[in-house]
Tab-separated table of C-alpha atoms in Angstrom:
chain	number	residue	atom	x	y	z
A	2	MET	CA	-42.339	380.413	100.407
A	3	ARG	CA	-39.712	382.583	102.393
A	4	SER	CA	-40.883	386.556	102.850
A	5	ALA	CA	-38.734	388.680	100.999
A	6	PRO	CA	-37.966	390.712	104.601
A	7	HIS	CA	-36.356	387.605	105.574
A	8	ARG	CA	-33.798	387.202	102.961
A	9	GLU	CA	-33.010	390.590	103.355
A	10	ARG	CA	-32.201	390.196	106.764
A	11	VAL	CA	-29.898	387.084	106.578
A	12	CYS	CA	-27.638	388.957	103.354
A	13	SER	CA	-26.997	391.822	105.440
A	14	GLU	CA	-24.918	390.032	108.360
A	15	ARG	CA	-22.254	388.799	105.550
A	16	GLY	CA	-18.553	390.785	106.073
A	17	SER	CA	-19.678	391.496	109.607
A	18	MET	CA	-16.490	389.570	110.684
A	19	SER	CA	-14.240	390.934	108.807
A	20	ILE	CA	-15.264	394.636	109.942
A	21	PHE	CA	-15.166	393.244	113.307
A	22	LEU	CA	-11.471	391.346	112.799
A	23	ALA	CA	-10.343	394.687	111.254
A	24	LEU	CA	-11.147	396.823	114.183
A	25	LEU	CA	-9.441	394.126	116.568
A	26	ILE	CA	-6.190	394.403	114.822
A	27	VAL	CA	-6.250	398.249	114.723
A	28	ALA	CA	-7.228	397.946	118.183
A	29	PHE	CA	-3.957	395.606	119.188
A	30	VAL	CA	-1.869	397.567	117.121
A	31	GLY	CA	-2.676	400.690	119.076
A	32	MET	CA	-2.273	399.023	122.442
A	33	SER	CA	1.136	397.748	121.183
A	34	LEU	CA	2.062	401.060	120.200
A	35	VAL	CA	1.435	402.542	123.997
A	36	LEU	CA	2.782	399.950	125.763
A	37	ALA	CA	6.034	399.955	123.648
A	38	ASP	CA	6.108	404.329	124.070
A	39	GLY	CA	5.231	403.471	128.081
A	40	ALA	CA	8.296	401.144	128.419
A	41	ARG	CA	10.719	403.623	126.694
A	42	ARG	CA	9.762	406.052	129.041
A	43	LEU	CA	10.172	404.000	132.308
A	44	GLY	CA	13.372	403.370	131.040
A	45	ASN	CA	14.110	407.154	130.376
A	46	ILE	CA	13.656	407.505	133.918
A	47	SER	CA	15.471	404.998	135.083
A	48	ARG	CA	18.541	406.358	133.192
A	49	ALA	CA	17.846	410.008	134.142
A	50	GLU	CA	18.080	408.987	138.011
A	51	ASP	CA	21.377	406.687	136.959
A	52	LEU	CA	22.784	409.714	135.242
A	53	ALA	CA	21.634	412.365	138.502
A	54	SER	CA	23.588	409.883	140.724
A	55	GLU	CA	26.195	410.188	138.711
A	56	VAL	CA	26.617	413.988	138.376
A	57	ALA	CA	25.496	414.203	141.992
A	58	ARG	CA	28.633	412.219	142.790
A	59	ALA	CA	31.399	414.363	140.501
A	60	ALA	CA	29.525	417.760	141.447
A	61	ALA	CA	29.731	416.815	145.578
A	62	ALA	CA	33.508	415.655	144.431
A	63	THR	CA	34.293	418.948	142.360
A	64	LEU	CA	35.942	420.966	145.854
A	65	GLU	CA	37.133	424.771	146.346
A	66	VAL	CA	41.028	425.039	146.295
A	67	SER	CA	41.333	427.714	148.780
A	68	SER	CA	39.244	425.880	151.259
A	69	LEU	CA	41.772	423.506	151.849
A	70	ALA	CA	44.205	425.078	153.227
A	71	THR	CA	41.723	425.561	156.175
A	72	GLY	CA	41.581	422.062	156.584
A	73	SER	CA	38.363	421.568	155.321
A	74	ALA	CA	36.182	420.501	151.879
A	75	GLU	CA	34.206	423.423	150.762
A	76	LEU	CA	32.200	423.193	147.006
A	77	ALA	CA	33.723	425.083	144.523
A	78	ASN	CA	31.310	427.985	142.698
A	79	GLN	CA	28.401	427.168	140.779
A	80	ASP	CA	29.777	427.477	137.563
A	81	ASP	CA	32.692	424.963	138.162
A	82	LEU	CA	29.946	422.518	139.693
A	83	GLU	CA	27.915	422.862	136.171
A	84	ALA	CA	30.869	422.683	134.292
A	85	GLN	CA	31.787	419.247	136.130
A	86	ALA	CA	28.388	418.613	135.599
A	87	GLU	CA	28.404	419.002	131.770
A	88	VAL	CA	31.573	416.640	131.155
A	89	VAL	CA	29.946	413.716	133.289
A	90	LEU	CA	26.269	414.507	130.750
A	91	GLY	CA	28.763	414.939	127.762
A	92	ALA	CA	30.137	411.748	127.619
A	93	VAL	CA	26.323	409.971	127.264
A	94	SER	CA	24.146	411.340	124.359
A	95	ASN	CA	20.719	412.356	124.420
A	96	ALA	CA	21.011	414.006	128.473
A	97	ARG	CA	20.891	417.645	129.537
A	98	LEU	CA	21.275	419.161	132.901
A	99	VAL	CA	18.310	420.702	134.055
A	100	SER	CA	19.104	421.751	137.739
A	101	LEU	CA	22.089	422.019	139.814
A	102	ASP	CA	21.428	423.280	143.583
A	103	VAL	CA	23.470	423.634	146.610
A	104	GLY	CA	21.931	422.684	150.034
A	105	ASP	CA	22.081	425.392	152.381
A	106	SER	CA	24.287	424.253	154.441
A	107	GLY	CA	26.678	423.809	151.775
A	108	ARG	CA	27.076	419.876	152.127
A	109	PHE	CA	24.562	418.604	149.327
A	110	VAL	CA	24.303	418.978	145.883
A	111	ASP	CA	20.815	418.494	144.672
A	112	VAL	CA	20.813	417.686	140.707
A	113	VAL	CA	18.143	417.163	138.039
A	114	VAL	CA	18.900	415.339	134.903
A	115	GLU	CA	16.675	415.178	131.303
A	116	VAL	CA	16.837	412.166	129.506
A	117	SER	CA	15.095	412.490	125.901
A	118	GLY	CA	13.605	410.317	123.262
A	119	THR	CA	11.441	410.299	119.767
A	120	SER	CA	8.437	408.379	120.747
A	121	ILE	CA	6.525	406.619	118.032
A	122	ILE	CA	3.287	407.908	118.978
A	123	PRO	CA	3.109	411.350	117.907
A	124	GLY	CA	2.495	413.914	120.603
A	125	PHE	CA	3.310	411.171	123.146
A	126	ASP	CA	6.323	412.625	125.345
A	127	VAL	CA	8.807	409.946	126.641
A	128	THR	CA	11.347	412.471	128.034
A	129	ALA	CA	11.785	411.581	131.796
A	130	GLN	CA	13.777	413.667	134.676
A	131	GLY	CA	15.353	411.688	137.455
A	132	ARG	CA	16.858	413.533	140.564
A	133	HIS	CA	19.528	412.866	143.506
A	134	SER	CA	21.584	413.911	145.808
A	135	ALA	CA	25.213	413.657	147.118
A	136	GLN	CA	26.580	414.671	150.064
A	137	VAL	CA	30.492	416.473	150.003
A	138	VAL	CA	32.675	414.124	151.633
A	139	ASP	CA	35.583	416.049	153.560
A	140	PRO	CA	38.422	414.076	152.932
A	141	PHE	CA	40.469	415.253	155.973
A	142	ASP	CA	38.045	413.803	157.890
A	143	SER	CA	36.386	410.418	156.201
A	144	PHE	CA	39.412	409.145	154.285
A	145	ALA	CA	43.207	408.086	156.294
A	146	VAL	CA	44.742	410.183	152.889
A	147	ALA	CA	48.092	409.497	153.692
A	148	ASP	CA	49.782	412.283	152.309
A	149	THR	CA	48.003	415.978	152.557
A	150	THR	CA	50.826	417.955	151.516
A	151	GLY	CA	50.576	417.881	148.210
A	152	LEU	CA	46.671	419.589	148.577
A	153	ALA	CA	48.010	422.138	150.959
A	154	ASP	CA	50.989	422.601	148.631
A	155	LEU	CA	48.227	423.425	145.672
A	156	SER	CA	45.611	425.436	148.154
A	157	ALA	CA	49.114	427.470	149.026
A	158	ASN	CA	49.729	428.192	145.276
A	159	SER	CA	46.558	428.890	144.234
B	100	MET	CA	-43.854	382.460	112.856
B	101	ARG	CA	-42.208	379.733	115.569
B	102	ARG	CA	-40.772	377.545	112.920
B	103	ASN	CA	-39.031	380.523	111.076
B	104	ALA	CA	-37.555	381.399	114.439
B	105	ARG	CA	-36.408	377.897	115.122
B	106	ARG	CA	-34.797	377.485	111.849
B	107	GLU	CA	-32.949	380.996	112.413
B	108	SER	CA	-31.502	379.988	115.995
B	109	ARG	CA	-30.509	376.886	114.206
B	110	LYS	CA	-28.452	378.652	111.449
B	111	GLU	CA	-26.807	380.554	114.314
B	112	ARG	CA	-25.550	377.545	116.596
B	113	GLY	CA	-21.846	377.062	116.227
B	114	ILE	CA	-21.101	380.955	115.732
B	115	LEU	CA	-19.519	381.959	118.478
B	116	THR	CA	-17.268	379.091	118.043
B	117	THR	CA	-16.608	380.040	114.715
B	118	GLU	CA	-15.691	383.533	115.568
B	119	LEU	CA	-13.606	382.485	118.377
B	120	ALA	CA	-11.545	379.961	115.822
B	121	VAL	CA	-11.317	383.292	113.733
B	122	ILE	CA	-9.392	385.130	116.695
B	123	MET	CA	-7.899	382.832	118.726
B	124	PRO	CA	-4.553	383.041	116.391
B	125	PHE	CA	-4.407	387.079	116.343
B	126	VAL	CA	-4.648	386.684	120.217
B	127	VAL	CA	-1.595	384.147	120.255
B	128	ILE	CA	0.197	386.526	117.592
B	129	PHE	CA	-0.153	389.418	119.724
B	130	ALA	CA	0.678	387.822	123.109
B	131	VAL	CA	3.704	386.251	121.395
B	132	VAL	CA	4.628	389.489	120.097
B	133	ALA	CA	4.130	391.010	123.464
B	134	VAL	CA	6.188	388.851	124.900
B	135	PHE	CA	9.232	389.286	122.385
B	136	LEU	CA	8.736	392.944	122.741
B	137	VAL	CA	9.375	392.754	126.626
B	138	ARG	CA	11.941	390.590	126.525
B	139	VAL	CA	14.119	392.924	123.867
B	140	ASN	CA	13.311	395.769	126.765
B	141	GLN	CA	14.697	393.558	129.215
B	142	HIS	CA	17.761	392.981	127.036
B	143	SER	CA	18.229	396.758	126.589
B	144	ALA	CA	17.845	397.631	130.100
B	145	ARG	CA	20.366	395.010	131.455
B	146	THR	CA	22.856	396.136	128.698
B	147	GLN	CA	22.739	399.541	130.278
B	148	SER	CA	23.079	398.218	133.970
B	149	ALA	CA	25.890	395.968	132.335
B	150	ALA	CA	28.001	399.337	131.064
B	151	ASP	CA	27.325	401.083	134.582
B	152	ALA	CA	28.276	398.473	136.880
B	153	ALA	CA	31.602	398.234	134.375
B	154	ALA	CA	31.998	401.991	134.619
B	155	ARG	CA	31.888	401.551	138.407
B	156	ALA	CA	33.866	398.949	139.075
B	157	ALA	CA	36.670	400.564	136.975
B	158	THR	CA	36.701	403.358	138.896
B	159	PHE	CA	37.880	401.218	142.174
B	160	HIS	CA	41.244	400.383	140.240
B	161	GLU	CA	44.340	402.650	138.740
B	162	LEU	CA	42.672	404.041	135.277
B	163	GLY	CA	44.193	402.618	132.145
B	164	SER	CA	45.218	399.241	134.662
B	165	ALA	CA	44.738	395.935	133.596
B	166	GLN	CA	42.592	395.255	136.896
B	167	ALA	CA	40.534	398.192	136.034
B	168	ASP	CA	40.113	396.359	132.707
B	169	ALA	CA	39.405	392.712	134.348
B	170	ALA	CA	37.084	394.413	137.051
B	171	ALA	CA	34.877	395.915	134.004
B	172	ARG	CA	34.762	393.214	132.225
B	173	ALA	CA	33.655	390.948	135.138
B	174	ALA	CA	31.176	392.970	136.373
B	175	ALA	CA	29.552	393.548	133.041
B	176	ASP	CA	29.740	389.826	132.842
B	177	ARG	CA	27.944	389.195	135.914
B	178	ILE	CA	24.848	391.440	134.360
B	179	CYS	CA	24.480	390.187	130.893
B	180	GLN	CA	23.071	386.936	130.309
B	181	GLY	CA	25.172	386.291	126.983
B	182	THR	CA	28.161	386.997	125.580
B	183	VAL	CA	29.565	390.541	126.407
B	184	GLN	CA	32.312	392.636	124.648
B	185	VAL	CA	33.640	395.498	126.763
B	186	ASP	CA	35.736	397.942	124.906
B	187	PRO	CA	38.710	399.594	126.152
B	188	LEU	CA	38.010	401.997	128.890
B	189	ASP	CA	37.716	405.876	127.862
B	190	THR	CA	39.310	408.337	130.784
B	191	VAL	CA	36.981	411.084	130.032
B	192	ALA	CA	38.208	413.505	132.758
B	193	VAL	CA	41.582	412.985	134.662
B	194	PRO	CA	41.025	413.131	138.549
B	195	GLU	CA	42.998	416.082	139.878
B	196	ALA	CA	43.125	417.184	143.083
B	197	THR	CA	39.994	419.437	143.708
B	198	GLN	CA	38.181	417.738	140.663
B	199	PRO	CA	37.070	414.481	140.175
B	200	GLY	CA	37.489	412.019	137.098
B	201	LEU	CA	35.433	410.631	134.583
B	202	VAL	CA	35.544	406.820	133.082
B	203	ARG	CA	33.720	406.150	130.164
B	204	VAL	CA	32.748	402.067	129.288
B	205	THR	CA	30.937	400.749	125.913
B	206	VAL	CA	29.427	397.787	126.554
B	207	THR	CA	28.513	395.333	123.324
B	208	CYS	CA	25.925	392.143	125.193
B	209	THR	CA	24.915	389.678	122.759
B	210	GLU	CA	21.884	387.816	124.224
B	211	ASP	CA	19.554	384.395	122.746
B	212	LEU	CA	16.181	385.982	122.809
B	213	GLY	CA	14.940	382.177	123.026
B	214	PHE	CA	12.377	382.852	120.315
B	215	ASP	CA	13.618	380.483	117.177
B	216	ILE	CA	12.028	381.569	114.069
B	217	PHE	CA	12.279	379.370	110.762
B	218	GLY	CA	15.477	377.845	112.526
B	219	SER	CA	17.531	380.674	112.470
B	220	ALA	CA	18.263	381.464	116.534
B	221	SER	CA	17.124	384.750	117.590
B	222	THR	CA	20.093	386.723	119.242
B	223	ARG	CA	20.040	389.997	119.776
B	224	THR	CA	23.510	392.546	120.226
B	225	VAL	CA	22.988	396.407	122.093
B	226	ARG	CA	25.777	398.877	122.891
B	227	ALA	CA	25.494	400.849	125.602
B	228	VAL	CA	27.516	403.691	127.206
B	229	GLY	CA	28.239	403.713	131.024
B	230	VAL	CA	29.902	406.732	132.903
B	231	SER	CA	31.005	406.897	136.204
B	232	THR	CA	32.728	409.286	138.502
B	233	VAL	CA	36.440	408.759	140.263
B	234	GLU	CA	36.715	410.797	143.649
B	235	PHE	CA	40.178	412.184	143.538
B	236	TRP	CA	41.084	410.459	146.825
B	237	THR	CA	40.480	407.308	145.632
B	238	ALA	CA	42.402	407.884	142.504
B	239	GLN	CA	45.490	408.794	145.689
């Protein structure tokens, strides 16, 4: 004859697999959401880097008109550089300029851009920043420009 | 006592196999979903790369010319692994003597992700925008 405690022990294990499966599924779903948000953040980092490179190139190509008369290329003032950066970022959505700095020598432009997004997991941040530098290229030295008369006239009339 | 213990262990034989048989379909489904999500992410990244490459390729030609359109399409075609559609190039800013210009390209890339569920092909279409600067000396 079976003892009562033994019968109770057998009955108490019923349903344990269902609980285990429920916990496992919750863990799988949670892990998937974390992976998805992580991938989106990595994508935003890559996008921010690409945009920073385009903004840096655009800023490095924004020259001061009056400097052309001296036969060299100097960067425009900070406001003009930032306005040029905003033109580039305005063409794409969910990106903004964080900082734009000109190097001490005035030959490099350093740009930081931020790309934002909404995350699936509350409290998780997928916003990312990218940084890039570009060198100012002097068109008089670096390129065989066929006719610089137009440039000289422009600087004279400015 | 010993007979009861032996009876207990005989009843529990095969439980692990049963548990594994119950869990395995969920593990397989999870793996399939993970692979699908990775392919989706790769497709999105490729489309963005195609848009960026198309914009950059367009800047090496006269803005608004047929060569610029053709160069943008060829650049996007090389990266997208399916059907690509490039919208007409949008000149956001025209390059001036001391200011760069800006070209914006919209690329639509349709790819087959390779998950044929219930007989229908799993194609996905993504749209991306690429921008590229046109230095004024290259525009001359």
